Amino acid sequence: MPAPAHILYVEDDPRIGSLVAERLRTLGHTVEWVYDGAIGLNQFAEARRGGTPFSLVVLDLTLPTLDGLDVCRRLRAYDALTPILVLSGRSAKRDVVRGLELGADDYVTKPFDSAELVARVQGLLRRVAAPNGSSVEDGALQRGSIEIDPRRWRVSRRGEAVALTPKEFELLLLLARHPGRTFSRDELLETLWGADFDGYGHTVNTHINRLRRKLESDPAHPTCIETVWGVGYRFAEADEACP
């Protein structure tokens, strides 16, 4: 079980908010629950400047003052590492995809099962704690111009640091550890999001596209992270494919 964490929870429904906040507190986490998107952004920034930084953000999308998608986008522009879990009644595929495109690491739709929500929260917290733990056994990987350091949770390209979200890092690391091996979307979903993830296969596509924008010389014509049409994705086997 991950260590107690400092969680920012942004939710304007008092019934759902009190239920989720109390459930997370029973696990030992400190939860700051706010009702408004703009207030949530301010709380996050203040914690980074002088308080205890948040380990996780749980975010509704339908919020007063500032829509949750705008909150997600601004959080990601400010901080690339802190995981964001969207907990929303918007279950349409376009909303799920949009949330992931803007930087969310996971997406849970309402109504939700409390045990599933806890599992998702704990999973994200375990992953973000990995850089300071001993769960990553391999040293740094060099794949062409891309260097991946699992122990420090760092990625660089041509010597310059690249900011990845926790889920982007996990996906890149999995592919880069097995160059030339093709992973299906279902395989990637089950490995990185869990067998009970009820999202869409497009979740993987979205994260792949985000990685390509950050790592490829020409994201429209990727050479490092390749598409195997009708099957899935693989990391290029030849290092020269990632100049």
PDB file of C-alpha atoms in Angstrom:
ATOM      1  CA  MET A   1       0.000   0.000   0.000  1.00  0.00           C
ATOM      2  CA  PRO A   2       1.399   3.459  -0.888  1.00  0.00           C
ATOM      3  CA  ALA A   3       2.333   5.899   1.860  1.00  0.00           C
ATOM      4  CA  PRO A   4      -0.266   8.475   2.971  1.00  0.00           C
ATOM      5  CA  ALA A   5      -0.558  11.186   0.364  1.00  0.00           C
ATOM      6  CA  HIS A   6      -1.681  14.800   0.057  1.00  0.00           C
ATOM      7  CA  ILE A   7      -4.618  14.810  -2.376  1.00  0.00           C
ATOM      8  CA  LEU A   8      -6.409  17.741  -3.994  1.00  0.00           C
ATOM      9  CA  TYR A   9     -10.032  16.870  -4.711  1.00  0.00           C
ATOM     10  CA  VAL A  10     -12.103  19.227  -6.886  1.00  0.00           C
ATOM     11  CA  GLU A  11     -15.822  18.379  -6.844  1.00  0.00           C
ATOM     12  CA  ASP A  12     -18.879  20.623  -6.560  1.00  0.00           C
ATOM     13  CA  ASP A  13     -21.445  17.935  -5.675  1.00  0.00           C
ATOM     14  CA  PRO A  14     -21.567  17.869  -1.843  1.00  0.00           C
ATOM     15  CA  ARG A  15     -22.935  14.333  -1.655  1.00  0.00           C
ATOM     16  CA  ILE A  16     -20.317  12.768  -3.891  1.00  0.00           C
ATOM     17  CA  GLY A  17     -17.607  15.026  -2.534  1.00  0.00           C
ATOM     18  CA  SER A  18     -18.152  14.078   1.082  1.00  0.00           C
ATOM     19  CA  LEU A  19     -18.333  10.377   0.197  1.00  0.00           C
ATOM     20  CA  VAL A  20     -15.092  10.342  -1.796  1.00  0.00           C
ATOM     21  CA  ALA A  21     -13.176  12.624   0.565  1.00  0.00           C
ATOM     22  CA  GLU A  22     -14.103  10.490   3.576  1.00  0.00           C
ATOM     23  CA  ARG A  23     -13.231   7.256   1.770  1.00  0.00           C
ATOM     24  CA  LEU A  24      -9.783   8.555   0.872  1.00  0.00           C
ATOM     25  CA  ARG A  25      -9.209   9.836   4.401  1.00  0.00           C
ATOM     26  CA  THR A  26      -9.964   6.409   5.848  1.00  0.00           C
ATOM     27  CA  LEU A  27      -6.931   5.191   3.855  1.00  0.00           C
ATOM     28  CA  GLY A  28      -4.751   7.676   5.705  1.00  0.00           C
ATOM     29  CA  HIS A  29      -4.557  10.316   2.986  1.00  0.00           C
ATOM     30  CA  THR A  30      -4.871  14.048   3.615  1.00  0.00           C
ATOM     31  CA  VAL A  31      -7.605  15.383   1.345  1.00  0.00           C
ATOM     32  CA  GLU A  32      -8.214  19.039   0.534  1.00  0.00           C
ATOM     33  CA  TRP A  33     -11.666  19.183  -1.020  1.00  0.00           C
ATOM     34  CA  VAL A  34     -12.682  22.316  -2.910  1.00  0.00           C
ATOM     35  CA  TYR A  35     -15.866  23.051  -4.844  1.00  0.00           C
ATOM     36  CA  ASP A  36     -14.542  25.312  -7.577  1.00  0.00           C
ATOM     37  CA  GLY A  37     -12.075  24.820 -10.431  1.00  0.00           C
ATOM     38  CA  ALA A  38     -10.371  28.203 -10.050  1.00  0.00           C
ATOM     39  CA  ILE A  39      -9.963  27.657  -6.315  1.00  0.00           C
ATOM     40  CA  GLY A  40      -8.490  24.240  -7.030  1.00  0.00           C
ATOM     41  CA  LEU A  41      -5.863  25.742  -9.323  1.00  0.00           C
ATOM     42  CA  ASN A  42      -4.946  28.319  -6.685  1.00  0.00           C
ATOM     43  CA  GLN A  43      -4.684  25.640  -3.995  1.00  0.00           C
ATOM     44  CA  PHE A  44      -2.396  23.580  -6.206  1.00  0.00           C
ATOM     45  CA  ALA A  45      -0.125  26.545  -6.989  1.00  0.00           C
ATOM     46  CA  GLU A  46       0.060  27.663  -3.355  1.00  0.00           C
ATOM     47  CA  ALA A  47       0.985  24.157  -2.212  1.00  0.00           C
ATOM     48  CA  ARG A  48       3.797  24.078  -4.777  1.00  0.00           C
ATOM     49  CA  ARG A  49       5.101  27.502  -3.743  1.00  0.00           C
ATOM     50  CA  GLY A  50       5.234  27.114  -0.004  1.00  0.00           C
ATOM     51  CA  GLY A  51       3.164  24.298   1.427  1.00  0.00           C
ATOM     52  CA  THR A  52       3.045  20.543   1.057  1.00  0.00           C
ATOM     53  CA  PRO A  53       2.807  19.741  -2.676  1.00  0.00           C
ATOM     54  CA  PHE A  54      -0.044  17.509  -3.743  1.00  0.00           C
ATOM     55  CA  SER A  55       0.708  13.917  -4.690  1.00  0.00           C
ATOM     56  CA  LEU A  56      -2.497  13.484  -6.708  1.00  0.00           C
ATOM     57  CA  VAL A  57      -5.377  15.530  -8.117  1.00  0.00           C
ATOM     58  CA  VAL A  58      -8.871  14.004  -8.327  1.00  0.00           C
ATOM     59  CA  LEU A  59     -10.902  16.212 -10.643  1.00  0.00           C
ATOM     60  CA  ASP A  60     -14.540  16.515 -11.641  1.00  0.00           C
ATOM     61  CA  LEU A  61     -15.205  18.110 -15.040  1.00  0.00           C
ATOM     62  CA  THR A  62     -18.474  19.963 -14.508  1.00  0.00           C
ATOM     63  CA  LEU A  63     -17.427  22.741 -12.150  1.00  0.00           C
ATOM     64  CA  PRO A  64     -18.391  26.339 -11.428  1.00  0.00           C
ATOM     65  CA  THR A  65     -16.162  29.233 -12.527  1.00  0.00           C
ATOM     66  CA  LEU A  66     -13.730  27.089 -14.492  1.00  0.00           C
ATOM     67  CA  ASP A  67     -14.520  23.878 -16.360  1.00  0.00           C
ATOM     68  CA  GLY A  68     -12.612  20.784 -15.296  1.00  0.00           C
ATOM     69  CA  LEU A  69     -11.053  20.352 -18.730  1.00  0.00           C
ATOM     70  CA  ASP A  70      -9.581  23.847 -18.452  1.00  0.00           C
ATOM     71  CA  VAL A  71      -8.342  22.996 -14.971  1.00  0.00           C
ATOM     72  CA  CYS A  72      -6.684  19.843 -16.310  1.00  0.00           C
ATOM     73  CA  ARG A  73      -5.015  21.723 -19.158  1.00  0.00           C
ATOM     74  CA  ARG A  74      -3.695  24.464 -16.862  1.00  0.00           C
ATOM     75  CA  LEU A  75      -2.470  21.983 -14.278  1.00  0.00           C
ATOM     76  CA  ARG A  76      -0.510  20.138 -16.943  1.00  0.00           C
ATOM     77  CA  ALA A  77       1.004  23.373 -18.249  1.00  0.00           C
ATOM     78  CA  TYR A  78       2.141  24.133 -14.698  1.00  0.00           C
ATOM     79  CA  ASP A  79       3.146  20.634 -13.592  1.00  0.00           C
ATOM     80  CA  ALA A  80       3.830  17.649 -15.847  1.00  0.00           C
ATOM     81  CA  LEU A  81       4.379  15.048 -13.146  1.00  0.00           C
ATOM     82  CA  THR A  82       1.584  15.110 -10.569  1.00  0.00           C
ATOM     83  CA  PRO A  83      -0.984  12.477 -11.610  1.00  0.00           C
ATOM     84  CA  ILE A  84      -4.509  13.619 -12.419  1.00  0.00           C
ATOM     85  CA  LEU A  85      -7.485  11.294 -12.081  1.00  0.00           C
ATOM     86  CA  VAL A  86     -10.697  12.564 -13.664  1.00  0.00           C
ATOM     87  CA  LEU A  87     -13.850  11.486 -11.798  1.00  0.00           C
ATOM     88  CA  SER A  88     -16.764  12.651 -13.889  1.00  0.00           C
ATOM     89  CA  GLY A  89     -20.317  11.995 -14.957  1.00  0.00           C
ATOM     90  CA  ARG A  90     -19.307  12.751 -18.539  1.00  0.00           C
ATOM     91  CA  SER A  91     -19.032   9.269 -19.974  1.00  0.00           C
ATOM     92  CA  ALA A  92     -19.154  10.042 -23.705  1.00  0.00           C
ATOM     93  CA  LYS A  93     -16.114   8.833 -25.600  1.00  0.00           C
ATOM     94  CA  ARG A  94     -15.242  12.362 -26.726  1.00  0.00           C
ATOM     95  CA  ASP A  95     -15.076  13.554 -23.107  1.00  0.00           C
ATOM     96  CA  VAL A  96     -12.864  10.643 -22.028  1.00  0.00           C
ATOM     97  CA  VAL A  97     -10.536  11.188 -24.984  1.00  0.00           C
ATOM     98  CA  ARG A  98     -10.424  14.944 -24.431  1.00  0.00           C
ATOM     99  CA  GLY A  99      -9.561  14.518 -20.759  1.00  0.00           C
ATOM    100  CA  LEU A 100      -6.717  12.150 -21.595  1.00  0.00           C
ATOM    101  CA  GLU A 101      -5.471  14.396 -24.406  1.00  0.00           C
ATOM    102  CA  LEU A 102      -5.234  17.291 -21.962  1.00  0.00           C
ATOM    103  CA  GLY A 103      -3.044  15.282 -19.619  1.00  0.00           C
ATOM    104  CA  ALA A 104      -5.213  13.195 -17.297  1.00  0.00           C
ATOM    105  CA  ASP A 105      -3.575   9.909 -16.291  1.00  0.00           C
ATOM    106  CA  ASP A 106      -6.820   8.068 -15.622  1.00  0.00           C
ATOM    107  CA  TYR A 107     -10.558   8.588 -16.095  1.00  0.00           C
ATOM    108  CA  VAL A 108     -13.336   7.122 -13.939  1.00  0.00           C
ATOM    109  CA  THR A 109     -16.980   7.724 -14.799  1.00  0.00           C
ATOM    110  CA  LYS A 110     -19.896   8.237 -12.411  1.00  0.00           C
ATOM    111  CA  PRO A 111     -21.618   6.283 -11.029  1.00  0.00           C
ATOM    112  CA  PHE A 112     -18.532   4.468  -9.799  1.00  0.00           C
ATOM    113  CA  ASP A 113     -17.667   1.589  -7.543  1.00  0.00           C
ATOM    114  CA  SER A 114     -15.866   2.763  -4.405  1.00  0.00           C
ATOM    115  CA  ALA A 115     -13.425  -0.153  -4.462  1.00  0.00           C
ATOM    116  CA  GLU A 116     -12.517   0.549  -8.076  1.00  0.00           C
ATOM    117  CA  LEU A 117     -11.902   4.223  -7.330  1.00  0.00           C
ATOM    118  CA  VAL A 118      -9.646   3.329  -4.411  1.00  0.00           C
ATOM    119  CA  ALA A 119      -7.712   0.893  -6.605  1.00  0.00           C
ATOM    120  CA  ARG A 120      -7.170   3.563  -9.261  1.00  0.00           C
ATOM    121  CA  VAL A 121      -6.051   6.140  -6.685  1.00  0.00           C
ATOM    122  CA  GLN A 122      -3.668   3.725  -4.978  1.00  0.00           C
ATOM    123  CA  GLY A 123      -2.286   2.596  -8.322  1.00  0.00           C
ATOM    124  CA  LEU A 124      -1.432   6.146  -9.370  1.00  0.00           C
ATOM    125  CA  LEU A 125       0.155   6.877  -6.006  1.00  0.00           C
ATOM    126  CA  ARG A 126       2.284   3.743  -6.203  1.00  0.00           C
ATOM    127  CA  ARG A 127       3.537   4.720  -9.628  1.00  0.00           C
ATOM    128  CA  VAL A 128       4.400   8.280  -8.717  1.00  0.00           C
ATOM    129  CA  ALA A 129       6.313   6.987  -5.678  1.00  0.00           C
ATOM    130  CA  ALA A 130       8.417   4.636  -7.809  1.00  0.00           C
ATOM    131  CA  PRO A 131      11.279   7.105  -8.422  1.00  0.00           C
ATOM    132  CA  ASN A 132      12.087   7.140  -4.703  1.00  0.00           C
ATOM    133  CA  GLY A 133      11.435   3.464  -4.134  1.00  0.00           C
ATOM    134  CA  SER A 134      13.069   0.226  -5.111  1.00  0.00           C
ATOM    135  CA  SER A 135      10.431  -1.182  -7.432  1.00  0.00           C
ATOM    136  CA  VAL A 136      12.336  -0.232 -10.588  1.00  0.00           C
ATOM    137  CA  GLU A 137      15.163  -2.690 -11.038  1.00  0.00           C
ATOM    138  CA  ASP A 138      16.755  -1.592 -14.305  1.00  0.00           C
ATOM    139  CA  GLY A 139      19.257   1.191 -14.913  1.00  0.00           C
ATOM    140  CA  ALA A 140      19.062   3.861 -17.591  1.00  0.00           C
ATOM    141  CA  LEU A 141      18.124   2.900 -21.148  1.00  0.00           C
ATOM    142  CA  GLN A 142      19.552   4.563 -24.249  1.00  0.00           C
ATOM    143  CA  ARG A 143      17.408   4.285 -27.376  1.00  0.00           C
ATOM    144  CA  GLY A 144      18.927   6.444 -30.093  1.00  0.00           C
ATOM    145  CA  SER A 145      18.726  10.054 -28.900  1.00  0.00           C
ATOM    146  CA  ILE A 146      16.322   9.150 -26.079  1.00  0.00           C
ATOM    147  CA  GLU A 147      17.599   8.299 -22.604  1.00  0.00           C
ATOM    148  CA  ILE A 148      15.239   6.879 -19.978  1.00  0.00           C
ATOM    149  CA  ASP A 149      16.280   6.736 -16.328  1.00  0.00           C
ATOM    150  CA  PRO A 150      13.701   4.689 -14.374  1.00  0.00           C
ATOM    151  CA  ARG A 151      15.345   5.260 -11.004  1.00  0.00           C
ATOM    152  CA  ARG A 152      15.116   9.028 -11.325  1.00  0.00           C
ATOM    153  CA  TRP A 153      11.902   9.009 -13.359  1.00  0.00           C
ATOM    154  CA  ARG A 154      13.596  11.128 -16.012  1.00  0.00           C
ATOM    155  CA  VAL A 155      13.597  11.190 -19.790  1.00  0.00           C
ATOM    156  CA  SER A 156      15.883  13.241 -22.001  1.00  0.00           C
ATOM    157  CA  ARG A 157      16.197  13.670 -25.748  1.00  0.00           C
ATOM    158  CA  ARG A 158      19.527  14.841 -27.163  1.00  0.00           C
ATOM    159  CA  GLY A 159      20.513  15.729 -23.618  1.00  0.00           C
ATOM    160  CA  GLU A 160      17.480  17.926 -22.923  1.00  0.00           C
ATOM    161  CA  ALA A 161      14.942  16.907 -20.284  1.00  0.00           C
ATOM    162  CA  VAL A 162      11.473  15.915 -21.488  1.00  0.00           C
ATOM    163  CA  ALA A 163       8.565  16.307 -19.055  1.00  0.00           C
ATOM    164  CA  LEU A 164       6.294  13.249 -19.100  1.00  0.00           C
ATOM    165  CA  THR A 165       3.261  12.433 -17.012  1.00  0.00           C
ATOM    166  CA  PRO A 166       3.517   9.238 -14.916  1.00  0.00           C
ATOM    167  CA  LYS A 167       1.395   7.286 -17.387  1.00  0.00           C
ATOM    168  CA  GLU A 168       3.373   8.556 -20.384  1.00  0.00           C
ATOM    169  CA  PHE A 169       6.585   7.519 -18.631  1.00  0.00           C
ATOM    170  CA  GLU A 170       5.257   4.025 -17.895  1.00  0.00           C
ATOM    171  CA  LEU A 171       4.139   3.557 -21.482  1.00  0.00           C
ATOM    172  CA  LEU A 172       7.447   4.740 -22.915  1.00  0.00           C
ATOM    173  CA  LEU A 173       9.427   2.575 -20.511  1.00  0.00           C
ATOM    174  CA  LEU A 174       7.424  -0.544 -21.352  1.00  0.00           C
ATOM    175  CA  LEU A 175       7.882  -0.070 -25.100  1.00  0.00           C
ATOM    176  CA  ALA A 176      11.549   0.921 -24.862  1.00  0.00           C
ATOM    177  CA  ARG A 177      12.418  -2.097 -22.733  1.00  0.00           C
ATOM    178  CA  HIS A 178      11.208  -4.339 -25.575  1.00  0.00           C
ATOM    179  CA  PRO A 179      12.337  -2.737 -28.857  1.00  0.00           C
ATOM    180  CA  GLY A 180      10.837  -4.443 -31.863  1.00  0.00           C
ATOM    181  CA  ARG A 181       8.085  -6.160 -29.892  1.00  0.00           C
ATOM    182  CA  THR A 182       4.553  -5.230 -30.865  1.00  0.00           C
ATOM    183  CA  PHE A 183       2.055  -4.623 -28.058  1.00  0.00           C
ATOM    184  CA  SER A 184      -1.654  -4.665 -28.827  1.00  0.00           C
ATOM    185  CA  ARG A 185      -3.852  -1.893 -27.437  1.00  0.00           C
ATOM    186  CA  ASP A 186      -5.605  -4.386 -25.181  1.00  0.00           C
ATOM    187  CA  GLU A 187      -2.264  -5.619 -23.881  1.00  0.00           C
ATOM    188  CA  LEU A 188      -1.126  -2.081 -23.101  1.00  0.00           C
ATOM    189  CA  LEU A 189      -4.449  -1.241 -21.462  1.00  0.00           C
ATOM    190  CA  GLU A 190      -4.329  -4.296 -19.219  1.00  0.00           C
ATOM    191  CA  THR A 191      -0.659  -3.854 -18.319  1.00  0.00           C
ATOM    192  CA  LEU A 192      -0.720  -0.123 -17.575  1.00  0.00           C
ATOM    193  CA  TRP A 193      -4.325   0.622 -16.641  1.00  0.00           C
ATOM    194  CA  GLY A 194      -5.384  -2.719 -15.183  1.00  0.00           C
ATOM    195  CA  ALA A 195      -7.665  -5.530 -16.303  1.00  0.00           C
ATOM    196  CA  ASP A 196     -10.746  -3.808 -14.845  1.00  0.00           C
ATOM    197  CA  PHE A 197     -10.204  -0.515 -16.677  1.00  0.00           C
ATOM    198  CA  ASP A 198     -13.497   0.378 -18.371  1.00  0.00           C
ATOM    199  CA  GLY A 199     -12.130   3.092 -20.607  1.00  0.00           C
ATOM    200  CA  TYR A 200     -11.613   2.989 -24.341  1.00  0.00           C
ATOM    201  CA  GLY A 201      -8.869   1.597 -26.531  1.00  0.00           C
ATOM    202  CA  HIS A 202      -8.400   5.190 -27.685  1.00  0.00           C
ATOM    203  CA  THR A 203      -6.836   5.814 -24.269  1.00  0.00           C
ATOM    204  CA  VAL A 204      -3.682   4.144 -25.558  1.00  0.00           C
ATOM    205  CA  ASN A 205      -3.798   6.041 -28.856  1.00  0.00           C
ATOM    206  CA  THR A 206      -4.032   9.332 -26.978  1.00  0.00           C
ATOM    207  CA  HIS A 207      -1.006   8.613 -24.811  1.00  0.00           C
ATOM    208  CA  ILE A 208       0.985   7.411 -27.814  1.00  0.00           C
ATOM    209  CA  ASN A 209       0.182  10.664 -29.640  1.00  0.00           C
ATOM    210  CA  ARG A 210       1.276  12.699 -26.633  1.00  0.00           C
ATOM    211  CA  LEU A 211       4.577  10.794 -26.457  1.00  0.00           C
ATOM    212  CA  ARG A 212       5.198  11.334 -30.149  1.00  0.00           C
ATOM    213  CA  ARG A 213       4.634  15.074 -29.826  1.00  0.00           C
ATOM    214  CA  LYS A 214       7.279  15.193 -27.106  1.00  0.00           C
ATOM    215  CA  LEU A 215       9.846  12.760 -28.524  1.00  0.00           C
ATOM    216  CA  GLU A 216       9.600  12.468 -32.297  1.00  0.00           C
ATOM    217  CA  SER A 217      11.358  14.790 -34.745  1.00  0.00           C
ATOM    218  CA  ASP A 218       8.229  14.661 -36.898  1.00  0.00           C
ATOM    219  CA  PRO A 219       5.215  13.444 -34.855  1.00  0.00           C
ATOM    220  CA  ALA A 220       3.134  13.082 -38.034  1.00  0.00           C
ATOM    221  CA  HIS A 221       5.688  10.592 -39.376  1.00  0.00           C
ATOM    222  CA  PRO A 222       7.008   8.806 -36.276  1.00  0.00           C
ATOM    223  CA  THR A 223      10.102   6.649 -36.466  1.00  0.00           C
ATOM    224  CA  CYS A 224      10.729   5.869 -32.775  1.00  0.00           C
ATOM    225  CA  ILE A 225       7.282   4.752 -31.630  1.00  0.00           C
ATOM    226  CA  GLU A 226       5.865   2.869 -34.574  1.00  0.00           C
ATOM    227  CA  THR A 227       2.289   1.890 -35.397  1.00  0.00           C
ATOM    228  CA  VAL A 228       1.744  -1.696 -36.468  1.00  0.00           C
ATOM    229  CA  TRP A 229      -1.505  -1.294 -38.350  1.00  0.00           C
ATOM    230  CA  GLY A 230      -4.340  -3.440 -37.130  1.00  0.00           C
ATOM    231  CA  VAL A 231      -2.271  -4.680 -34.174  1.00  0.00           C
ATOM    232  CA  GLY A 232      -0.806  -2.001 -31.927  1.00  0.00           C
ATOM    233  CA  TYR A 233       2.501  -0.233 -31.260  1.00  0.00           C
ATOM    234  CA  ARG A 234       6.185  -0.982 -30.862  1.00  0.00           C
ATOM    235  CA  PHE A 235       9.410   0.853 -30.167  1.00  0.00           C
ATOM    236  CA  ALA A 236      11.800   0.862 -33.130  1.00  0.00           C
ATOM    237  CA  GLU A 237      14.332  -1.959 -32.995  1.00  0.00           C
ATOM    238  CA  ALA A 238      17.133   0.068 -34.556  1.00  0.00           C
ATOM    239  CA  ASP A 239      18.589   2.934 -32.488  1.00  0.00           C
ATOM    240  CA  GLU A 240      19.177   4.987 -35.628  1.00  0.00           C
ATOM    241  CA  ALA A 241      15.394   5.195 -36.009  1.00  0.00           C
ATOM    242  CA  CYS A 242      15.429   7.738 -33.145  1.00  0.00           C
ATOM    243  CA  PRO A 243      17.944  10.348 -34.317  1.00  0.00           C
TER     244      PRO A 243
END
